[in-house]
Coordinates of C-alpha atoms in Angstrom, one line a residue:
M1 CA 64.9 48.6 48.0
K2 CA 66.3 50.5 45.1
I3 CA 64.9 52.8 42.4
Y4 CA 66.8 53.2 39.1
H5 CA 66.0 56.9 38.6
N6 CA 66.4 59.7 36.1
P7 CA 65.7 63.0 37.8
R8 CA 64.9 64.7 34.5
C9 CA 62.1 62.3 33.7
S10 CA 58.6 63.1 35.0
K11 CA 57.6 59.5 35.2
S12 CA 60.7 58.6 37.1
R13 CA 60.0 61.5 39.5
K14 CA 56.4 60.3 40.0
G15 CA 57.8 56.8 40.9
L16 CA 60.2 58.3 43.4
Q17 CA 57.4 60.4 45.0
Y18 CA 55.2 57.4 45.2
L19 CA 57.8 55.5 47.2
E20 CA 58.3 58.5 49.5
D21 CA 54.5 58.9 50.0
K22 CA 54.4 55.2 51.0
G23 CA 57.1 55.8 53.6
C24 CA 59.5 53.3 51.9
K25 CA 63.2 53.3 52.6
F26 CA 65.1 53.0 49.4
E27 CA 68.4 53.8 47.6
I28 CA 68.4 56.0 44.5
V29 CA 70.5 54.7 41.6
K30 CA 71.1 57.5 39.1
Y31 CA 71.8 55.0 36.3
L32 CA 72.6 57.7 33.7
E33 CA 75.4 58.9 35.9
Q34 CA 76.6 55.7 37.4
G35 CA 76.0 53.5 34.3
L36 CA 74.9 49.9 34.2
N37 CA 76.9 47.0 32.8
E38 CA 75.4 44.1 30.9
E39 CA 75.5 41.8 33.9
E40 CA 73.7 44.3 36.1
L41 CA 71.1 45.1 33.6
T42 CA 70.5 41.4 32.7
A43 CA 70.0 40.6 36.4
L44 CA 67.7 43.6 36.9
I45 CA 65.4 42.8 34.0
A46 CA 65.3 39.1 35.0
K47 CA 63.8 40.2 38.3
T48 CA 60.9 41.6 36.5
G49 CA 60.1 38.5 34.5
K50 CA 60.0 40.6 31.3
K51 CA 62.2 40.7 28.2
P52 CA 64.8 43.3 27.5
F53 CA 62.8 44.8 24.6
D54 CA 60.0 45.5 27.1
F55 CA 62.4 48.1 28.6
V56 CA 63.2 49.9 25.3
R57 CA 61.7 53.4 25.0
Q58 CA 60.4 53.1 21.5
H59 CA 59.3 56.7 21.1
E60 CA 62.8 58.0 21.6
K61 CA 64.5 59.6 18.5
D62 CA 67.6 57.4 18.9
Y63 CA 65.4 54.2 18.8
K64 CA 63.4 55.4 15.8
E65 CA 66.6 56.3 13.9
Q66 CA 68.8 53.4 14.8
Y67 CA 66.8 50.4 16.0
K68 CA 63.2 50.6 14.8
G69 CA 62.3 47.5 12.8
K70 CA 65.4 45.6 13.8
V71 CA 65.1 42.1 15.2
L72 CA 67.7 41.6 17.9
S73 CA 68.3 38.9 20.5
D74 CA 67.7 39.6 24.2
E75 CA 71.5 39.9 24.6
E76 CA 71.7 42.4 21.8
W77 CA 69.0 44.5 23.3
I78 CA 70.8 44.5 26.6
K79 CA 73.9 45.8 24.9
V80 CA 71.9 48.5 23.2
L81 CA 70.4 49.6 26.5
V82 CA 73.8 49.6 28.2
E83 CA 75.3 51.7 25.4
N84 CA 72.2 54.0 25.2
P85 CA 70.9 54.2 28.8
K86 CA 68.4 57.0 27.9
L87 CA 66.5 54.3 25.9
L88 CA 65.8 52.4 29.2
H89 CA 62.3 52.8 30.6
R90 CA 62.2 54.2 34.1
P91 CA 61.9 54.1 36.9
I92 CA 62.7 50.5 37.7
V93 CA 62.1 49.6 41.4
V94 CA 63.7 46.6 43.0
N95 CA 62.7 45.0 46.3
G96 CA 64.8 41.9 47.0
D97 CA 64.5 39.4 44.2
K98 CA 61.6 41.2 42.5
A99 CA 61.5 44.3 40.3
V100 CA 58.9 46.3 38.4
L101 CA 58.7 49.1 36.0
G102 CA 57.3 52.0 38.1
N103 CA 55.3 53.5 35.3
P104 CA 52.5 53.9 36.3
P105 CA 53.7 54.3 39.9
E106 CA 51.0 51.9 41.2
N107 CA 52.9 49.1 39.7
I108 CA 55.3 49.4 42.6
D109 CA 52.6 48.0 44.9
E110 CA 53.3 44.6 43.3
I111 CA 56.6 44.3 45.1
L112 CA 56.0 46.1 48.4

């Protein structure tokens, strides 16, 4: 199991704590430090069954200033998220071939 985590984000910390409280063994991926390429992010989002735009943090200043109102393809949103990883919703938790957005943390139960 993996958690794509931003330690400075309270929602991400809550997801991490949720996994710890459940006694799960997992790897922490600090995606802001390590980065994600287009292939990795595409595969990760595909495991959730959602669209890339579902992972865009629309309340972020960068989104509002640069992308709000734009109609982009899934591939273009993937590029935006790779180039601007702070726009990526977090945490994302992966267990095998399934993944969920761990906000709220109870979503994680879907893949345990």
